[in-house]
PDB file of C-alpha atoms and ligand atoms in Angstrom:
ATOM      1  CA  MET A 134     -23.826   4.883  24.803  1.00  0.00           C
ATOM      2  CA  SER A 135     -26.854   3.428  22.971  1.00  0.00           C
ATOM      3  CA  LEU A 136     -26.913   2.717  19.334  1.00  0.00           C
ATOM      4  CA  LEU A 137     -28.917   6.051  18.888  1.00  0.00           C
ATOM      5  CA  ASP A 138     -26.551   8.092  20.399  1.00  0.00           C
ATOM      6  CA  ALA A 139     -23.545   6.702  18.408  1.00  0.00           C
ATOM      7  CA  ASN A 140     -25.095   7.136  15.532  1.00  0.00           C
ATOM      8  CA  ARG A 141     -26.162  11.091  16.181  1.00  0.00           C
ATOM      9  CA  HIS A 142     -22.479  11.411  17.120  1.00  0.00           C
ATOM     10  CA  LEU A 143     -21.167   9.560  13.848  1.00  0.00           C
ATOM     11  CA  ARG A 144     -24.072  11.947  11.275  1.00  0.00           C
ATOM     12  CA  PRO A 145     -22.345  14.951  11.526  1.00  0.00           C
ATOM     13  CA  GLY A 146     -18.805  13.767  11.157  1.00  0.00           C
ATOM     14  CA  ARG A 147     -19.553  11.777   8.697  1.00  0.00           C
ATOM     15  CA  ALA A 148     -21.109  14.475   6.381  1.00  0.00           C
ATOM     16  CA  ARG A 149     -18.196  16.822   7.194  1.00  0.00           C
ATOM     17  CA  VAL A 150     -15.310  14.093   6.299  1.00  0.00           C
ATOM     18  CA  LYS A 151     -13.505  15.184   3.224  1.00  0.00           C
ATOM     19  CA  LEU A 152     -10.925  13.181   1.620  1.00  0.00           C
ATOM     20  CA  PRO A 153      -7.623  14.478  -0.268  1.00  0.00           C
ATOM     21  CA  ILE A 154      -6.389  11.977  -2.512  1.00  0.00           C
ATOM     22  CA  LEU A 155      -2.550  11.990  -3.712  1.00  0.00           C
ATOM     23  CA  VAL A 156      -1.096  10.738  -6.963  1.00  0.00           C
ATOM     24  CA  TYR A 157       2.157  10.296  -7.361  1.00  0.00           C
ATOM     25  CA  HIS A 158       4.554   8.058 -10.181  1.00  0.00           C
ATOM     26  CA  LYS A 159       8.000   7.875  -9.068  1.00  0.00           C
ATOM     27  CA  ILE A 160       9.588   9.130  -6.550  1.00  0.00           C
ATOM     28  CA  ASP A 161      13.520   9.304  -7.694  1.00  0.00           C
ATOM     29  CA  ARG A 162      16.048  11.686  -8.876  1.00  0.00           C
ATOM     30  CA  ILE A 163      15.240  12.685 -12.304  1.00  0.00           C
ATOM     31  CA  PRO A 164      17.531  11.017 -15.257  1.00  0.00           C
ATOM     32  CA  PRO A 165      18.438  12.891 -18.023  1.00  0.00           C
ATOM     33  CA  GLY A 166      16.943  12.442 -20.976  1.00  0.00           C
ATOM     34  CA  SER A 167      13.627  11.379 -19.062  1.00  0.00           C
ATOM     35  CA  ARG A 168      10.183  12.538 -21.669  1.00  0.00           C
ATOM     36  CA  TYR A 169       7.842  13.208 -18.529  1.00  0.00           C
ATOM     37  CA  PRO A 170       9.836  15.029 -16.032  1.00  0.00           C
ATOM     38  CA  ARG A 171       6.527  15.658 -13.630  1.00  0.00           C
ATOM     39  CA  ASN A 172       5.923  11.454 -13.392  1.00  0.00           C
ATOM     40  CA  TYR A 173       9.169  12.356 -10.841  1.00  0.00           C
ATOM     41  CA  VAL A 174       9.328  13.974  -6.924  1.00  0.00           C
ATOM     42  CA  THR A 175      12.503  13.747  -5.637  1.00  0.00           C
ATOM     43  CA  PRO A 176      12.988  11.866  -1.823  1.00  0.00           C
ATOM     44  CA  GLU A 177      13.712  15.025  -0.296  1.00  0.00           C
ATOM     45  CA  GLN A 178      10.328  16.446  -1.584  1.00  0.00           C
ATOM     46  CA  PHE A 179       8.530  13.707  -0.644  1.00  0.00           C
ATOM     47  CA  ASP A 180      10.142  13.529   2.643  1.00  0.00           C
ATOM     48  CA  ALA A 181       9.062  17.369   3.147  1.00  0.00           C
ATOM     49  CA  GLN A 182       6.255  16.485   1.757  1.00  0.00           C
ATOM     50  CA  LEU A 183       4.824  13.405   3.924  1.00  0.00           C
ATOM     51  CA  ALA A 184       6.260  16.298   7.394  1.00  0.00           C
ATOM     52  CA  PHE A 185       3.813  18.583   6.592  1.00  0.00           C
ATOM     53  CA  LEU A 186       1.095  16.265   6.136  1.00  0.00           C
ATOM     54  CA  GLN A 187       2.230  14.807   9.502  1.00  0.00           C
ATOM     55  CA  ARG A 188       2.346  18.804  10.959  1.00  0.00           C
ATOM     56  CA  ALA A 189      -1.308  19.966   9.573  1.00  0.00           C
ATOM     57  CA  GLY A 190      -2.799  17.016  11.181  1.00  0.00           C
ATOM     58  CA  TYR A 191      -3.637  14.263   8.301  1.00  0.00           C
ATOM     59  CA  ARG A 192      -3.284  10.332   8.781  1.00  0.00           C
ATOM     60  CA  SER A 193      -2.826   8.100   5.768  1.00  0.00           C
ATOM     61  CA  VAL A 194      -5.539   5.649   5.394  1.00  0.00           C
ATOM     62  CA  SER A 195      -6.294   2.838   2.733  1.00  0.00           C
ATOM     63  CA  PHE A 196      -9.483   2.225   0.336  1.00  0.00           C
ATOM     64  CA  ALA A 197      -9.965   0.013   2.757  1.00  0.00           C
ATOM     65  CA  ASP A 198     -10.771   2.080   5.173  1.00  0.00           C
ATOM     66  CA  TYR A 199     -12.638   5.043   2.619  1.00  0.00           C
ATOM     67  CA  LEU A 200     -14.687   2.164   1.572  1.00  0.00           C
ATOM     68  CA  ALA A 201     -15.872   0.824   5.107  1.00  0.00           C
ATOM     69  CA  HIS A 202     -16.604   4.582   6.099  1.00  0.00           C
ATOM     70  CA  ARG A 203     -18.610   5.455   3.045  1.00  0.00           C
ATOM     71  CA  ASP A 204     -20.575   1.573   3.377  1.00  0.00           C
ATOM     72  CA  GLY A 205     -21.172   1.172   6.766  1.00  0.00           C
ATOM     73  CA  GLY A 206     -19.973   4.579   8.915  1.00  0.00           C
ATOM     74  CA  ALA A 207     -16.405   3.088  10.054  1.00  0.00           C
ATOM     75  CA  ARG A 208     -14.746   5.634  11.832  1.00  0.00           C
ATOM     76  CA  LEU A 209     -11.620   7.943  10.200  1.00  0.00           C
ATOM     77  CA  PRO A 210      -9.123   9.532  11.200  1.00  0.00           C
ATOM     78  CA  ARG A 211     -10.935  13.853  11.588  1.00  0.00           C
ATOM     79  CA  ARG A 212      -8.106  14.649   8.689  1.00  0.00           C
ATOM     80  CA  PRO A 213      -7.576  11.694   6.477  1.00  0.00           C
ATOM     81  CA  ILE A 214      -5.669  11.339   3.374  1.00  0.00           C
ATOM     82  CA  ILE A 215      -4.704   8.407   0.790  1.00  0.00           C
ATOM     83  CA  ILE A 216      -1.287   8.707  -0.988  1.00  0.00           C
ATOM     84  CA  THR A 217      -1.433   6.981  -3.962  1.00  0.00           C
ATOM     85  CA  PHE A 218       0.953   5.668  -6.845  1.00  0.00           C
ATOM     86  CA  ASP A 219       0.413   4.720 -10.375  1.00  0.00           C
ATOM     87  CA  ASP A 220       1.918   1.685 -12.682  1.00  0.00           C
ATOM     88  CA  GLY A 221       4.016   0.101  -9.959  1.00  0.00           C
ATOM     89  CA  TYR A 222       7.665   0.995 -10.245  1.00  0.00           C
ATOM     90  CA  ARG A 223      10.161  -0.643  -8.491  1.00  0.00           C
ATOM     91  CA  SER A 224      11.429   2.730  -7.145  1.00  0.00           C
ATOM     92  CA  ASN A 225       8.343   2.621  -4.844  1.00  0.00           C
ATOM     93  CA  ARG A 226       9.868  -0.364  -2.745  1.00  0.00           C
ATOM     94  CA  THR A 227      13.246   1.001  -2.606  1.00  0.00           C
ATOM     95  CA  ILE A 228      12.745   4.744  -2.401  1.00  0.00           C
ATOM     96  CA  ALA A 229       9.187   5.909  -1.137  1.00  0.00           C
ATOM     97  CA  GLN A 230       8.347   2.761   0.941  1.00  0.00           C
ATOM     98  CA  PRO A 231      10.985   3.761   3.577  1.00  0.00           C
ATOM     99  CA  ILE A 232       9.907   7.703   3.403  1.00  0.00           C
ATOM    100  CA  LEU A 233       6.352   6.113   4.030  1.00  0.00           C
ATOM    101  CA  GLU A 234       7.480   3.867   7.435  1.00  0.00           C
ATOM    102  CA  LYS A 235       9.361   6.967   8.623  1.00  0.00           C
ATOM    103  CA  HIS A 236       6.428   9.384   8.856  1.00  0.00           C
ATOM    104  CA  GLY A 237       3.528   6.117   9.717  1.00  0.00           C
ATOM    105  CA  CYS A 238       2.140   6.838   6.276  1.00  0.00           C
ATOM    106  CA  THR A 239       0.420   4.168   4.378  1.00  0.00           C
ATOM    107  CA  ALA A 240      -0.416   4.347   0.402  1.00  0.00           C
ATOM    108  CA  THR A 241      -2.023   2.612  -2.605  1.00  0.00           C
ATOM    109  CA  ILE A 242      -0.518   1.367  -5.779  1.00  0.00           C
ATOM    110  CA  PHE A 243      -1.910   0.885  -9.230  1.00  0.00           C
ATOM    111  CA  LEU A 244      -0.490  -1.720 -10.651  1.00  0.00           C
ATOM    112  CA  VAL A 245      -0.308  -2.618 -15.061  1.00  0.00           C
ATOM    113  CA  ALA A 246      -1.114  -6.118 -14.443  1.00  0.00           C
ATOM    114  CA  GLY A 247       0.191  -7.566 -17.532  1.00  0.00           C
ATOM    115  CA  TYR A 248       3.778  -5.934 -16.628  1.00  0.00           C
ATOM    116  CA  VAL A 249       4.214  -6.787 -12.950  1.00  0.00           C
ATOM    117  CA  GLY A 250       7.992  -7.590 -13.209  1.00  0.00           C
ATOM    118  CA  LYS A 251       8.533  -5.806 -15.872  1.00  0.00           C
ATOM    119  CA  THR A 252       8.942  -2.317 -17.447  1.00  0.00           C
ATOM    120  CA  ASN A 253       7.087   0.782 -18.529  1.00  0.00           C
ATOM    121  CA  ALA A 254       6.721  -1.115 -22.144  1.00  0.00           C
ATOM    122  CA  TRP A 255       3.842   0.534 -23.037  1.00  0.00           C
ATOM    123  CA  ASP A 256       5.304   4.050 -23.161  1.00  0.00           C
ATOM    124  CA  PRO A 257       8.258   2.730 -25.526  1.00  0.00           C
ATOM    125  CA  ASP A 258       8.963   6.457 -26.273  1.00  0.00           C
ATOM    126  CA  GLU A 259       9.693   7.242 -22.194  1.00  0.00           C
ATOM    127  CA  LEU A 260      13.057   5.852 -20.045  1.00  0.00           C
ATOM    128  CA  GLN A 261      12.734   2.136 -19.463  1.00  0.00           C
ATOM    129  CA  GLU A 262      12.178   1.439 -15.270  1.00  0.00           C
ATOM    130  CA  PRO A 263      12.000  -1.923 -13.276  1.00  0.00           C
ATOM    131  CA  LEU A 264       7.847  -2.391 -12.446  1.00  0.00           C
ATOM    132  CA  LEU A 265       7.516  -4.026  -8.875  1.00  0.00           C
ATOM    133  CA  ASP A 266       7.731  -8.145  -9.543  1.00  0.00           C
ATOM    134  CA  ALA A 267       5.710 -10.353  -7.798  1.00  0.00           C
ATOM    135  CA  GLY A 268       7.653 -11.294  -4.628  1.00  0.00           C
ATOM    136  CA  GLU A 269       8.157  -7.655  -4.092  1.00  0.00           C
ATOM    137  CA  VAL A 270       4.280  -6.535  -4.335  1.00  0.00           C
ATOM    138  CA  ARG A 271       3.395  -9.203  -1.900  1.00  0.00           C
ATOM    139  CA  ALA A 272       6.169  -8.342   0.714  1.00  0.00           C
ATOM    140  CA  MET A 273       5.421  -4.715   0.306  1.00  0.00           C
ATOM    141  CA  GLN A 274       1.427  -6.150   1.249  1.00  0.00           C
ATOM    142  CA  ALA A 275       2.080  -7.470   3.614  1.00  0.00           C
ATOM    143  CA  ALA A 276       4.198  -4.496   5.518  1.00  0.00           C
ATOM    144  CA  GLY A 277       0.564  -2.769   4.502  1.00  0.00           C
ATOM    145  CA  ILE A 278       0.408  -1.974   1.346  1.00  0.00           C
ATOM    146  CA  GLU A 279      -2.932  -1.770  -0.349  1.00  0.00           C
ATOM    147  CA  PHE A 280      -2.834  -2.638  -4.323  1.00  0.00           C
ATOM    148  CA  GLY A 281      -5.032  -1.779  -6.873  1.00  0.00           C
ATOM    149  CA  SER A 282      -5.366  -2.524 -10.933  1.00  0.00           C
ATOM    150  CA  HIS A 283      -4.279   0.175 -13.316  1.00  0.00           C
ATOM    151  CA  THR A 284      -5.793  -2.619 -16.591  1.00  0.00           C
ATOM    152  CA  CYS A 285      -3.599  -5.196 -17.603  1.00  0.00           C
ATOM    153  CA  THR A 286      -1.865  -3.297 -20.570  1.00  0.00           C
ATOM    154  CA  HIS A 287      -2.268   0.949 -19.776  1.00  0.00           C
ATOM    155  CA  ALA A 288      -4.572   1.092 -22.049  1.00  0.00           C
ATOM    156  CA  PRO A 289      -6.659   4.580 -22.610  1.00  0.00           C
ATOM    157  CA  LEU A 290     -10.069   2.855 -22.412  1.00  0.00           C
ATOM    158  CA  THR A 291     -12.217   5.081 -23.881  1.00  0.00           C
ATOM    159  CA  ARG A 292     -10.078   4.227 -27.341  1.00  0.00           C
ATOM    160  CA  LEU A 293     -10.640   0.367 -27.029  1.00  0.00           C
ATOM    161  CA  ALA A 294     -14.231  -1.569 -27.932  1.00  0.00           C
ATOM    162  CA  PRO A 295     -16.136  -1.853 -24.749  1.00  0.00           C
ATOM    163  CA  ALA A 296     -15.611  -5.594 -25.286  1.00  0.00           C
ATOM    164  CA  ASP A 297     -11.991  -4.811 -24.553  1.00  0.00           C
ATOM    165  CA  ALA A 298     -12.177  -2.049 -22.195  1.00  0.00           C
ATOM    166  CA  LEU A 299     -14.017  -4.952 -20.295  1.00  0.00           C
ATOM    167  CA  ALA A 300     -11.422  -7.692 -21.038  1.00  0.00           C
ATOM    168  CA  GLU A 301      -8.587  -5.035 -19.757  1.00  0.00           C
ATOM    169  CA  LEU A 302     -11.082  -4.586 -16.357  1.00  0.00           C
ATOM    170  CA  GLN A 303     -11.881  -8.150 -15.690  1.00  0.00           C
ATOM    171  CA  SER A 304      -8.695  -9.925 -16.814  1.00  0.00           C
ATOM    172  CA  SER A 305      -6.408  -7.529 -14.720  1.00  0.00           C
ATOM    173  CA  ARG A 306      -8.868  -7.652 -11.519  1.00  0.00           C
ATOM    174  CA  GLU A 307      -8.466 -11.669 -11.790  1.00  0.00           C
ATOM    175  CA  GLN A 308      -4.702 -11.628 -11.980  1.00  0.00           C
ATOM    176  CA  LEU A 309      -3.915  -9.344  -9.730  1.00  0.00           C
ATOM    177  CA  GLY A 310      -6.666 -11.010  -6.921  1.00  0.00           C
ATOM    178  CA  ALA A 311      -5.162 -14.292  -7.569  1.00  0.00           C
ATOM    179  CA  LEU A 312      -1.018 -12.256  -7.296  1.00  0.00           C
ATOM    180  CA  LEU A 313      -2.265 -11.260  -3.501  1.00  0.00           C
ATOM    181  CA  GLY A 314      -4.840 -13.549  -2.395  1.00  0.00           C
ATOM    182  CA  ARG A 315      -7.490 -10.995  -1.893  1.00  0.00           C
ATOM    183  CA  PRO A 316     -10.063  -9.733  -4.060  1.00  0.00           C
ATOM    184  CA  ILE A 317      -9.140  -5.714  -5.820  1.00  0.00           C
ATOM    185  CA  THR A 318     -11.549  -3.510  -4.935  1.00  0.00           C
ATOM    186  CA  VAL A 319      -9.640  -0.402  -6.469  1.00  0.00           C
ATOM    187  CA  LEU A 320      -9.057   0.758 -10.161  1.00  0.00           C
ATOM    188  CA  GLY A 321      -6.515   3.465 -11.720  1.00  0.00           C
ATOM    189  CA  TYR A 322      -7.800   4.499 -14.787  1.00  0.00           C
ATOM    190  CA  PRO A 323      -4.779   4.765 -17.401  1.00  0.00           C
ATOM    191  CA  TYR A 324      -3.675   8.208 -18.080  1.00  0.00           C
ATOM    192  CA  GLY A 325      -6.556   9.154 -15.925  1.00  0.00           C
ATOM    193  CA  ASP A 326      -9.180   8.385 -19.407  1.00  0.00           C
ATOM    194  CA  TYR A 327     -12.419   7.583 -18.811  1.00  0.00           C
ATOM    195  CA  ASN A 328     -15.703   8.017 -19.524  1.00  0.00           C
ATOM    196  CA  ARG A 329     -20.040   7.116 -18.860  1.00  0.00           C
ATOM    197  CA  GLU A 330     -19.026   3.773 -20.398  1.00  0.00           C
ATOM    198  CA  THR A 331     -16.218   3.391 -18.409  1.00  0.00           C
ATOM    199  CA  LEU A 332     -17.696   4.047 -15.421  1.00  0.00           C
ATOM    200  CA  ARG A 333     -20.623   1.148 -16.007  1.00  0.00           C
ATOM    201  CA  LEU A 334     -17.591  -1.241 -17.509  1.00  0.00           C
ATOM    202  CA  ALA A 335     -15.970  -0.762 -14.038  1.00  0.00           C
ATOM    203  CA  ARG A 336     -18.582  -1.034 -11.967  1.00  0.00           C
ATOM    204  CA  ASP A 337     -19.673  -4.367 -13.793  1.00  0.00           C
ATOM    205  CA  ALA A 338     -16.043  -5.599 -13.549  1.00  0.00           C
ATOM    206  CA  GLY A 339     -16.576  -5.920  -9.758  1.00  0.00           C
ATOM    207  CA  TYR A 340     -14.855  -2.346  -8.761  1.00  0.00           C
ATOM    208  CA  GLN A 341     -16.224  -0.540  -5.839  1.00  0.00           C
ATOM    209  CA  ALA A 342     -14.092   2.748  -6.219  1.00  0.00           C
ATOM    210  CA  ALA A 343     -11.719   4.030  -9.381  1.00  0.00           C
ATOM    211  CA  VAL A 344      -9.392   7.119  -9.021  1.00  0.00           C
ATOM    212  CA  VAL A 345      -9.689  10.099 -11.530  1.00  0.00           C
ATOM    213  CA  VAL A 346      -6.795  13.228 -11.875  1.00  0.00           C
ATOM    214  CA  ARG A 347      -8.832  15.714 -10.722  1.00  0.00           C
ATOM    215  CA  ARG A 348      -7.610  19.063  -8.410  1.00  0.00           C
ATOM    216  CA  ARG A 349     -10.581  18.319  -6.092  1.00  0.00           C
ATOM    217  CA  MET A 350     -11.489  17.006  -2.430  1.00  0.00           C
ATOM    218  CA  ASN A 351     -14.069  13.675  -2.000  1.00  0.00           C
ATOM    219  CA  THR A 352     -17.236  13.937  -0.105  1.00  0.00           C
ATOM    220  CA  HIS A 353     -20.089  11.819   0.726  1.00  0.00           C
ATOM    221  CA  ALA A 354     -21.051  13.407  -2.651  1.00  0.00           C
ATOM    222  CA  THR A 355     -18.271  12.038  -5.262  1.00  0.00           C
ATOM    223  CA  ASP A 356     -19.270   8.887  -6.909  1.00  0.00           C
ATOM    224  CA  LEU A 357     -17.093   6.031  -6.176  1.00  0.00           C
ATOM    225  CA  LEU A 358     -16.245   5.126  -9.275  1.00  0.00           C
ATOM    226  CA  GLU A 359     -14.847   8.911  -9.746  1.00  0.00           C
ATOM    227  CA  LEU A 360     -12.938   9.809  -6.724  1.00  0.00           C
ATOM    228  CA  ARG A 361     -10.680  12.813  -7.830  1.00  0.00           C
ATOM    229  CA  ARG A 362      -6.524  12.207  -7.326  1.00  0.00           C
ATOM    230  CA  ILE A 363      -4.527  15.728  -7.050  1.00  0.00           C
ATOM    231  CA  PRO A 364      -1.696  15.311  -8.609  1.00  0.00           C
ATOM    232  CA  VAL A 365       2.009  15.752  -7.156  1.00  0.00           C
ATOM    233  CA  THR A 366       4.949  16.631  -9.354  1.00  0.00           C
ATOM    234  CA  CYS A 367       8.577  17.478  -9.296  1.00  0.00           C
ATOM    235  CA  LEU A 368       7.146  21.054  -9.387  1.00  0.00           C
ATOM    236  CA  THR A 369       5.186  20.830  -7.187  1.00  0.00           C
ATOM    237  CA  SER A 370       6.535  23.814  -4.675  1.00  0.00           C
ATOM    238  CA  PRO A 371       5.987  23.359  -0.949  1.00  0.00           C
ATOM    239  CA  GLY A 372       3.734  26.267  -0.874  1.00  0.00           C
ATOM    240  CA  ARG A 373       1.666  24.988  -3.972  1.00  0.00           C
ATOM    241  CA  PHE A 374       1.491  21.634  -1.930  1.00  0.00           C
ATOM    242  CA  ALA A 375      -0.066  23.748   1.751  1.00  0.00           C
ATOM    243  CA  TRP A 376      -2.002  25.840  -0.369  1.00  0.00           C
ATOM    244  CA  ASP A 377      -3.568  23.459  -2.370  1.00  0.00           C
ATOM    245  CA  LEU A 378      -4.642  21.258   0.381  1.00  0.00           C
ATOM    246  CA  PHE A 379      -5.782  24.543   2.287  1.00  0.00           C
ATOM    247  CA  ARG A 380      -8.003  25.978  -0.634  1.00  0.00           C
ATOM    248  CA  LEU A 381      -9.093  22.310  -1.454  1.00  0.00           C
ATOM    249  CA  ARG A 382     -10.279  22.202   1.705  1.00  0.00           C
ATOM    250  CA  TRP A 383     -11.888  25.379   2.589  1.00  0.00           C
ATOM    251  CA  PHE A 384     -13.351  26.431  -0.956  1.00  0.00           C
ATOM    252  CA  HIS A 385     -14.018  23.578  -2.775  1.00  0.00           C
ATOM    253  CA  GLY A 386     -15.293  20.809  -0.819  1.00  0.00           C
ATOM    254  CA  SER A 387     -17.940  19.534  -2.738  1.00  0.00           C
TER     255      SER A 387
HETATM  256 ZN1  LIG B 427      -0.057   5.187 -15.494  1.00  0.00          ZN
END
């Protein structure tokens, strides 16, 4: 096939790609006394959701795959999806990873650089749970899990002075890059909190993509620094999960 033919073949496909991105926090039983039970999805729910995705023809990809597609037209599966986790809880490794592997899925985890190996101490009112440590992060990377930055201290970026926000973005990128031995390209804004200035700072800090929380698909028209993610919680029923993906695919593609 000539290059011209290849382009003709690729272009319509590129324009049509609609990418859902899911956001989870913890796959676990909800411990009594948790202040934010919606940050949990039970292992049974997660297992059923991944089984549904497989049946519906979705194949999980990484941000690296998606960026290669947006940059240069690299091929994606017909129905790509990105599965993400915020904060980097240890249960992502002990509970979520085996379920991901069972279904042949990959995922991307956003780490709080200053709290690797500690607990979610940025939120002292919530139950404290262990976060992934450096060795666990490296082992997961070796098993195909992708990592991004969730800043150094999980600070709400729009409430910081611009210089401090930039320091959060740059320093976490450097620390995590050193930990993983590769450049960090993707950012998750803590609390989904961002504005125009945050986008500029994220770009200045060297991120190629960043994720927010918004119940929409992503298309080629979506700003890479405002990629939308669909939240999944313990209250997301199987019907709602399936309906969201169907509805967004057909009625809210852009
Ligand atoms: Zn977070």
